[in-house]
DNA sequence: CCTTGACCTCAACCTTAGTTGAGGTTTTAC
DNA sequence: GTAAAACCTCAACTAAGGTTGAGGTCAAGG
């Protein structure tokens, strides 16, 4: 590692990996999927601008909230291309992310209320239990089954 | 469908599917994985006891909270085998599920606080931002990357 | 009886979010 | 100047949570 003024040079993938805590293979993956970008050295090695640290941080945080990568990508695509994003850019993005978070918390709280009801009535039965046919959405929620809640469009259910 | 006293006969897979809102293929899957069980008719068709409705309901609710199926299975394994579970059995299970839920809500609230801090300071940077090195756990949480937080054991990281 | 819809099994496929390994090149350090 | 560590690409694999389809059987109504 070239010892420099520390804080100015572009990052190799190993450095970005160490500082972000994300495995190099995952960074490759993010790059393949357009979540991060890099320049290349004359020898074809990746060099990341320091703003990528923030980008990866944002990805991490968003994932923690349960947002799928393609949605995170969409969000990141709203950052300016060409110039390094400013504080304002990031702040806007974070605010968006925060409302996702708010929505998820609210959804979970609803869910808990419903569960309380179920325990209260001792049921957890299908009829009369809102948990079974929830009106609220858990948003982009988690890794559950693909089509539990949406009950397709109209017409013939479950062909 | 044989019209009976409605509420007494065992359920075919189609009936269970309709009443629970879970696709037959998913019910097969749950059965293969020991989450639900069935008897068979002389002609090898599945017949589900009515308590399976409740079981499937429990699975659905738990998944909505983000618990992976194998953990749900473990929870269900604590139900009595042989006899139909009583209200008390279910109530206990629901209470367990509720504390999972509480934990997740709390974790998300922490996360939101941190994000507020980040917006406040305009950073979302790596150093000094707890979101990057969170001390709280999201539990069984979501579909994120496999090994972000745990930073394996000791010794050589990322071999 | 016989047709039609519901059901059976088994194998293959899908998506998300990566990891692992082979085979080869670049950088860095001594 | 050379050896080791880091990096490159590409393909194949993993895991969860299912879906889809082929090929065949069961059951209920007319």
Coordinates of C-alpha atoms (C1' of nucleotides) in Angstrom, one line a residue:
Chain A
X1 CA 0.0 0.0 0.0
X2 CA 1.4 3.3 -1.0
X3 CA 1.8 5.6 2.0
X4 CA 0.4 8.9 1.0
X5 CA -1.2 12.0 2.6
X6 CA -3.8 9.6 3.8
X7 CA -7.2 10.7 2.7
X8 CA -6.6 11.9 -0.8
X9 CA -5.7 9.0 -3.0
X10 CA -8.2 6.8 -4.8
X11 CA -9.1 3.5 -3.1
X12 CA -8.2 0.1 -4.3
X13 CA -10.9 -2.5 -4.0
X14 CA -9.1 -4.0 -1.0
X15 CA -9.1 -0.7 0.8
X16 CA -12.7 0.0 0.0
X17 CA -13.6 -3.4 1.2
X18 CA -11.7 -2.9 4.5
X19 CA -13.1 0.5 5.2
X20 CA -16.6 -0.4 4.3
X21 CA -16.7 -3.9 5.7
X22 CA -18.1 -5.2 2.5
X23 CA -16.3 -8.2 0.8
X24 CA -14.5 -7.5 -2.5
X25 CA -16.8 -10.0 -4.2
X26 CA -19.8 -8.0 -3.1
X27 CA -18.2 -4.8 -4.4
X28 CA -17.7 -6.5 -7.7
X29 CA -21.3 -7.6 -7.6
X30 CA -22.5 -4.0 -6.8
X31 CA -20.4 -2.7 -9.6
X32 CA -21.8 -5.2 -12.1
X33 CA -25.2 -4.1 -11.0
X34 CA -24.6 -0.4 -11.3
X35 CA -24.7 0.5 -7.6
X36 CA -21.1 1.7 -7.6
X37 CA -18.6 2.7 -10.2
X38 CA -14.9 2.8 -10.6
X39 CA -12.1 4.1 -12.7
X40 CA -9.3 1.8 -13.8
X41 CA -5.5 2.0 -13.6
X42 CA -3.4 1.5 -16.7
X43 CA -3.2 -2.1 -15.5
X44 CA -7.0 -2.6 -15.3
X45 CA -7.3 -2.5 -11.6
X46 CA -10.2 -0.7 -10.0
X47 CA -9.8 2.7 -8.3
X48 CA -12.7 4.1 -6.4
X49 CA -13.3 7.7 -5.7
X50 CA -13.7 8.5 -2.0
X51 CA -17.3 9.3 -2.5
X52 CA -17.8 5.6 -3.0
X53 CA -17.3 5.1 0.7
X54 CA -20.4 7.1 1.3
X55 CA -22.2 5.2 -1.5
X56 CA -21.4 1.9 0.0
X57 CA -22.4 3.2 3.4
X58 CA -25.8 4.2 1.9
X59 CA -26.2 0.8 0.4
X60 CA -25.5 -0.9 3.6
X61 CA -27.9 1.2 5.6
X62 CA -30.6 0.8 3.1
X63 CA -30.2 -2.9 3.0
X64 CA -30.4 -3.0 6.8
X65 CA -33.8 -1.4 6.4
X66 CA -34.8 -4.2 4.1
X67 CA -34.8 -2.4 0.8
X68 CA -33.8 -4.6 -2.2
X69 CA -30.7 -3.7 -4.2
X70 CA -32.6 -2.8 -7.3
X71 CA -34.6 -0.2 -5.4
X72 CA -31.4 1.1 -3.8
X73 CA -30.0 1.4 -7.3
X74 CA -32.9 3.4 -8.4
X75 CA -32.4 5.7 -5.5
X76 CA -28.7 6.1 -6.2
X77 CA -29.4 6.8 -9.8
X78 CA -31.0 10.1 -8.7
X79 CA -27.5 11.3 -7.6
X80 CA -25.8 13.6 -10.1
X81 CA -23.7 11.8 -12.6
X82 CA -20.3 13.4 -13.5
X83 CA -19.8 15.4 -10.4
X84 CA -19.2 14.2 -6.8
X85 CA -22.5 14.4 -4.9
X86 CA -22.8 17.2 -2.4
X87 CA -24.0 17.1 1.1
X88 CA -27.4 18.3 -0.1
X89 CA -27.6 15.4 -2.6
X90 CA -27.0 12.8 0.2
X91 CA -29.2 14.6 2.6
X92 CA -32.1 14.3 0.2
X93 CA -31.4 10.6 -0.3
X94 CA -31.2 10.0 3.4
X95 CA -34.5 11.7 3.9
X96 CA -36.1 9.4 1.4
X97 CA -34.6 6.4 3.1
X98 CA -35.9 7.7 6.4
X99 CA -39.5 7.7 5.2
X100 CA -39.1 4.1 4.1
X101 CA -37.9 3.4 7.6
X102 CA -40.8 5.2 9.1
X103 CA -43.2 3.3 6.9
X104 CA -41.7 0.0 7.9
X105 CA -41.8 0.8 11.6
X106 CA -45.4 1.8 11.3
X107 CA -46.3 -1.4 9.5
X108 CA -44.6 -3.5 12.1
X109 CA -46.4 -1.6 14.9
X110 CA -49.7 -2.3 13.2
X111 CA -48.7 -5.9 13.0
X112 CA -48.0 -6.0 16.6
X113 CA -51.3 -4.5 17.5
X114 CA -53.0 -7.1 15.5
X115 CA -51.0 -9.8 17.1
X116 CA -51.9 -8.4 20.5
X117 CA -55.5 -8.7 19.4
X118 CA -55.0 -12.3 18.5
X119 CA -53.4 -13.2 21.7
X120 CA -56.1 -11.3 23.6
X121 CA -58.8 -13.3 21.9
X122 CA -56.6 -16.4 22.0
X123 CA -57.3 -17.0 18.3
X124 CA -54.7 -16.5 15.7
X125 CA -57.6 -17.9 13.6
X126 CA -58.2 -17.0 10.0
X127 CA -61.5 -15.3 10.1
X128 CA -61.6 -12.0 12.0
X129 CA -57.9 -11.8 12.3
X130 CA -56.4 -9.0 10.3
X131 CA -53.0 -10.6 10.2
X132 CA -54.3 -13.0 7.7
X133 CA -55.6 -10.4 5.3
X134 CA -53.6 -7.4 6.1
X135 CA -54.6 -4.1 4.7
X136 CA -51.3 -2.5 5.4
X137 CA -48.3 -3.2 3.3
X138 CA -44.9 -4.0 4.5
X139 CA -43.4 -2.2 1.6
X140 CA -40.6 -3.8 -0.3
X141 CA -40.5 -6.2 2.6
X142 CA -38.0 -8.9 3.2
X143 CA -37.4 -12.2 1.7
X144 CA -40.9 -13.7 2.1
X145 CA -42.8 -15.6 -0.5
X146 CA -43.1 -13.8 -3.8
X147 CA -46.9 -13.4 -4.0
X148 CA -48.6 -13.8 -0.7
X149 CA -50.3 -10.5 -0.3
X150 CA -50.8 -9.2 -3.8
X151 CA -53.5 -11.8 -4.8
X152 CA -52.7 -11.0 -8.5
X153 CA -54.9 -8.8 -10.5
X154 CA -58.5 -9.9 -11.2
X155 CA -60.0 -12.8 -13.1
X156 CA -58.7 -16.2 -12.4
X157 CA -56.7 -16.5 -9.3
X158 CA -54.0 -19.2 -9.2
X159 CA -54.3 -20.6 -12.7
Chain B
X1 CA -66.5 -30.7 -3.0
X2 CA -68.6 -32.8 -0.7
X3 CA -71.1 -30.5 1.0
X4 CA -71.0 -31.4 4.7
X5 CA -71.8 -29.8 8.0
X6 CA -69.2 -27.2 7.0
X7 CA -66.6 -26.9 9.7
X8 CA -66.0 -30.5 10.5
X9 CA -64.4 -32.3 7.6
X10 CA -60.7 -32.5 6.9
X11 CA -59.4 -30.1 4.3
X12 CA -58.1 -30.9 0.8
X13 CA -55.1 -29.0 -0.3
X14 CA -57.2 -26.8 -2.5
X15 CA -59.4 -25.9 0.4
X16 CA -56.5 -25.1 2.7
X17 CA -55.0 -23.1 -0.1
X18 CA -58.1 -21.0 -0.6
X19 CA -58.7 -20.5 3.1
X20 CA -55.2 -19.6 3.9
X21 CA -54.3 -17.7 0.8
X22 CA -51.2 -19.8 0.3
X23 CA -50.6 -21.5 -3.0
X24 CA -50.8 -25.3 -3.1
X25 CA -47.2 -25.4 -4.3
X26 CA -46.2 -23.5 -1.2
X27 CA -48.1 -25.9 1.0
X28 CA -46.3 -28.8 -0.6
X29 CA -43.1 -27.0 0.1
X30 CA -44.1 -26.4 3.7
X31 CA -44.9 -30.0 4.1
X32 CA -41.7 -31.2 2.5
X33 CA -39.9 -29.0 5.1
X34 CA -41.9 -30.2 8.0
X35 CA -43.8 -27.1 8.7
X36 CA -47.2 -28.7 8.3
X37 CA -48.4 -32.3 8.1
X38 CA -51.2 -34.2 6.5
X39 CA -53.0 -37.5 6.4
X40 CA -53.6 -39.2 3.2
X41 CA -56.8 -40.6 1.7
X42 CA -56.9 -44.2 0.4
X43 CA -56.1 -42.6 -3.0
X44 CA -53.0 -40.8 -1.7
X45 CA -54.5 -37.3 -1.6
X46 CA -53.7 -35.0 1.3
X47 CA -56.2 -34.2 4.0
X48 CA -55.4 -31.6 6.5
X49 CA -56.8 -31.3 10.0
X50 CA -58.4 -28.0 10.7
X51 CA -55.6 -27.0 13.1
X52 CA -53.5 -26.7 10.0
X53 CA -55.3 -23.5 9.2
X54 CA -54.0 -22.0 12.4
X55 CA -50.6 -23.4 11.7
X56 CA -50.4 -21.9 8.3
X57 CA -51.7 -18.7 9.8
X58 CA -48.9 -18.7 12.2
X59 CA -46.4 -19.3 9.5
X60 CA -47.7 -16.4 7.5
X61 CA -47.6 -14.0 10.3
X62 CA -44.1 -15.1 11.3
X63 CA -42.8 -14.7 7.8
X64 CA -44.3 -11.2 7.7
X65 CA -42.2 -10.4 10.7
X66 CA -39.2 -11.6 8.8
X67 CA -38.5 -14.9 10.5
X68 CA -37.0 -17.5 8.2
X69 CA -38.9 -20.7 7.7
X70 CA -36.4 -22.9 9.5
X71 CA -36.8 -20.8 12.6
X72 CA -40.6 -21.0 12.3
X73 CA -40.2 -24.7 12.0
X74 CA -38.2 -24.8 15.2
X75 CA -40.9 -22.8 16.9
X76 CA -43.7 -25.1 15.6
X77 CA -41.8 -28.1 16.7
X78 CA -42.5 -27.0 20.2
X79 CA -46.2 -27.7 19.7
X80 CA -47.4 -31.0 21.1
X81 CA -47.2 -33.8 18.7
X82 CA -50.1 -36.3 18.6
X83 CA -52.8 -34.1 20.0
X84 CA -54.3 -31.0 18.5
X85 CA -52.7 -27.9 20.1
X86 CA -54.8 -26.0 22.5
X87 CA -55.3 -22.3 22.8
X88 CA -52.7 -22.2 25.5
X89 CA -50.2 -23.8 23.1
X90 CA -50.8 -21.2 20.5
X91 CA -50.9 -18.4 22.9
X92 CA -47.4 -19.2 24.1
X93 CA -46.1 -19.4 20.6
X94 CA -47.7 -16.1 19.7
X95 CA -46.1 -14.5 22.7
X96 CA -42.7 -15.7 21.5
X97 CA -43.4 -14.3 18.1
X98 CA -44.4 -11.0 19.7
X99 CA -41.1 -10.5 21.3
X100 CA -39.4 -11.1 18.0
X101 CA -41.6 -8.3 16.7
X102 CA -40.8 -6.0 19.6
X103 CA -37.1 -6.6 19.0
X104 CA -37.3 -5.8 15.4
X105 CA -39.3 -2.6 16.0
X106 CA -36.8 -1.5 18.6
X107 CA -33.9 -2.2 16.2
X108 CA -35.5 -0.2 13.5
X109 CA -36.2 2.7 15.8
X110 CA -32.5 2.8 16.8
X111 CA -31.6 2.7 13.2
X112 CA -33.9 5.7 12.6
X113 CA -32.3 7.6 15.4
X114 CA -28.9 7.0 13.9
X115 CA -30.1 8.1 10.5
X116 CA -31.5 11.2 12.0
X117 CA -28.1 11.9 13.5
X118 CA -26.5 11.4 10.1
X119 CA -28.9 13.8 8.4
X120 CA -28.4 16.2 11.2
X121 CA -24.6 16.2 10.8
X122 CA -25.0 15.9 7.1
X123 CA -22.6 13.0 7.0
X124 CA -23.6 9.4 6.4
X125 CA -19.9 9.0 6.6
X126 CA -18.1 5.9 7.8
X127 CA -16.3 7.1 10.8
X128 CA -18.4 8.4 13.6
X129 CA -21.6 7.0 12.1
X130 CA -23.0 4.2 14.2
X131 CA -25.0 3.0 11.2
X132 CA -21.8 1.6 9.8
X133 CA -20.8 -0.4 12.8
X134 CA -24.1 -1.0 14.5
X135 CA -24.1 -2.4 18.0
X136 CA -27.7 -3.5 17.7
X137 CA -28.8 -6.6 15.9
X138 CA -31.7 -6.8 13.6
X139 CA -32.2 -10.4 14.7
X140 CA -32.9 -12.9 12.1
X141 CA -33.3 -10.0 9.8
X142 CA -34.3 -9.9 6.2
X143 CA -32.6 -10.9 3.1
X144 CA -29.4 -8.9 3.3
X145 CA -25.9 -10.1 2.6
X146 CA -24.9 -13.2 4.4
X147 CA -22.1 -11.9 6.5
X148 CA -22.1 -8.2 6.9
X149 CA -22.3 -7.7 10.5
X150 CA -20.9 -10.8 12.1
X151 CA -17.3 -10.2 11.1
X152 CA -16.6 -14.0 11.5
X153 CA -14.8 -15.2 14.5
X154 CA -11.2 -14.2 15.1
X155 CA -8.0 -15.0 13.1
X156 CA -7.9 -14.3 9.4
X157 CA -10.8 -12.1 8.2
X158 CA -11.9 -12.7 4.6
X159 CA -9.5 -15.5 3.5
Chain C
dC1 C1' -69.4 -45.1 -17.6
dC2 C1' -66.9 -41.5 -18.4
dT3 C1' -65.4 -36.9 -18.5
dT4 C1' -63.5 -33.1 -16.1
dG5 C1' -61.3 -30.8 -12.5
dA6 C1' -58.6 -31.6 -8.6
dC7 C1' -54.8 -34.0 -7.0
dC8 C1' -50.2 -36.8 -7.1
dT9 C1' -44.8 -36.9 -7.7
dC10 C1' -40.6 -35.4 -9.4
dA11 C1' -37.5 -32.6 -11.6
dA12 C1' -36.2 -28.3 -13.4
dC13 C1' -36.3 -23.5 -13.0
dC14 C1' -36.6 -18.6 -10.8
dT15 C1' -34.9 -14.5 -8.0
dT16 C1' -31.9 -12.1 -4.8
dA17 C1' -27.6 -11.5 -3.0
dG18 C1' -23.8 -12.8 -3.1
dT19 C1' -19.3 -16.5 -2.6
dT20 C1' -15.8 -19.6 -4.5
dG21 C1' -12.4 -21.1 -7.5
dA22 C1' -9.5 -21.4 -11.7
dG23 C1' -6.3 -19.4 -14.4
dG24 C1' -3.8 -15.3 -15.4
dT25 C1' -1.9 -10.2 -14.6
dT26 C1' -0.3 -6.1 -11.7
dT27 C1' 1.8 -3.9 -7.9
dT28 C1' 4.5 -3.4 -4.1
dA29 C1' 8.3 -4.5 -1.2
dC30 C1' 12.7 -6.0 -0.4
Chain D
dG1 C1' 14.7 -7.6 -10.4
dT2 C1' 12.0 -10.7 -8.5
dA3 C1' 8.7 -12.9 -5.3
dA4 C1' 4.6 -12.3 -2.9
dA5 C1' 0.4 -10.1 -2.3
dA6 C1' -3.3 -8.0 -4.5
dC7 C1' -5.9 -7.8 -8.3
dC8 C1' -8.4 -9.2 -12.8
dT9 C1' -12.3 -12.0 -15.4
dC10 C1' -15.5 -15.6 -16.0
dA11 C1' -18.1 -19.4 -14.7
dA12 C1' -20.2 -22.2 -11.4
dC13 C1' -22.1 -22.7 -6.9
dT14 C1' -25.0 -21.5 -2.6
dA15 C1' -29.3 -20.5 0.1
dA16 C1' -34.1 -19.4 0.8
dG17 C1' -38.5 -19.6 -0.8
dG18 C1' -40.9 -21.0 -3.7
dT19 C1' -43.2 -21.8 -9.1
dT20 C1' -43.8 -24.4 -13.3
dG21 C1' -44.5 -28.3 -16.1
dA22 C1' -44.7 -33.2 -17.5
dG23 C1' -46.8 -37.3 -17.0
dG24 C1' -50.1 -39.8 -14.5
dT25 C1' -54.1 -40.8 -10.9
dC26 C1' -58.5 -39.8 -8.2
dA27 C1' -63.1 -38.3 -7.4
dA28 C1' -67.7 -36.3 -8.2
dG29 C1' -71.4 -35.1 -11.3
dG30 C1' -74.3 -36.2 -15.2

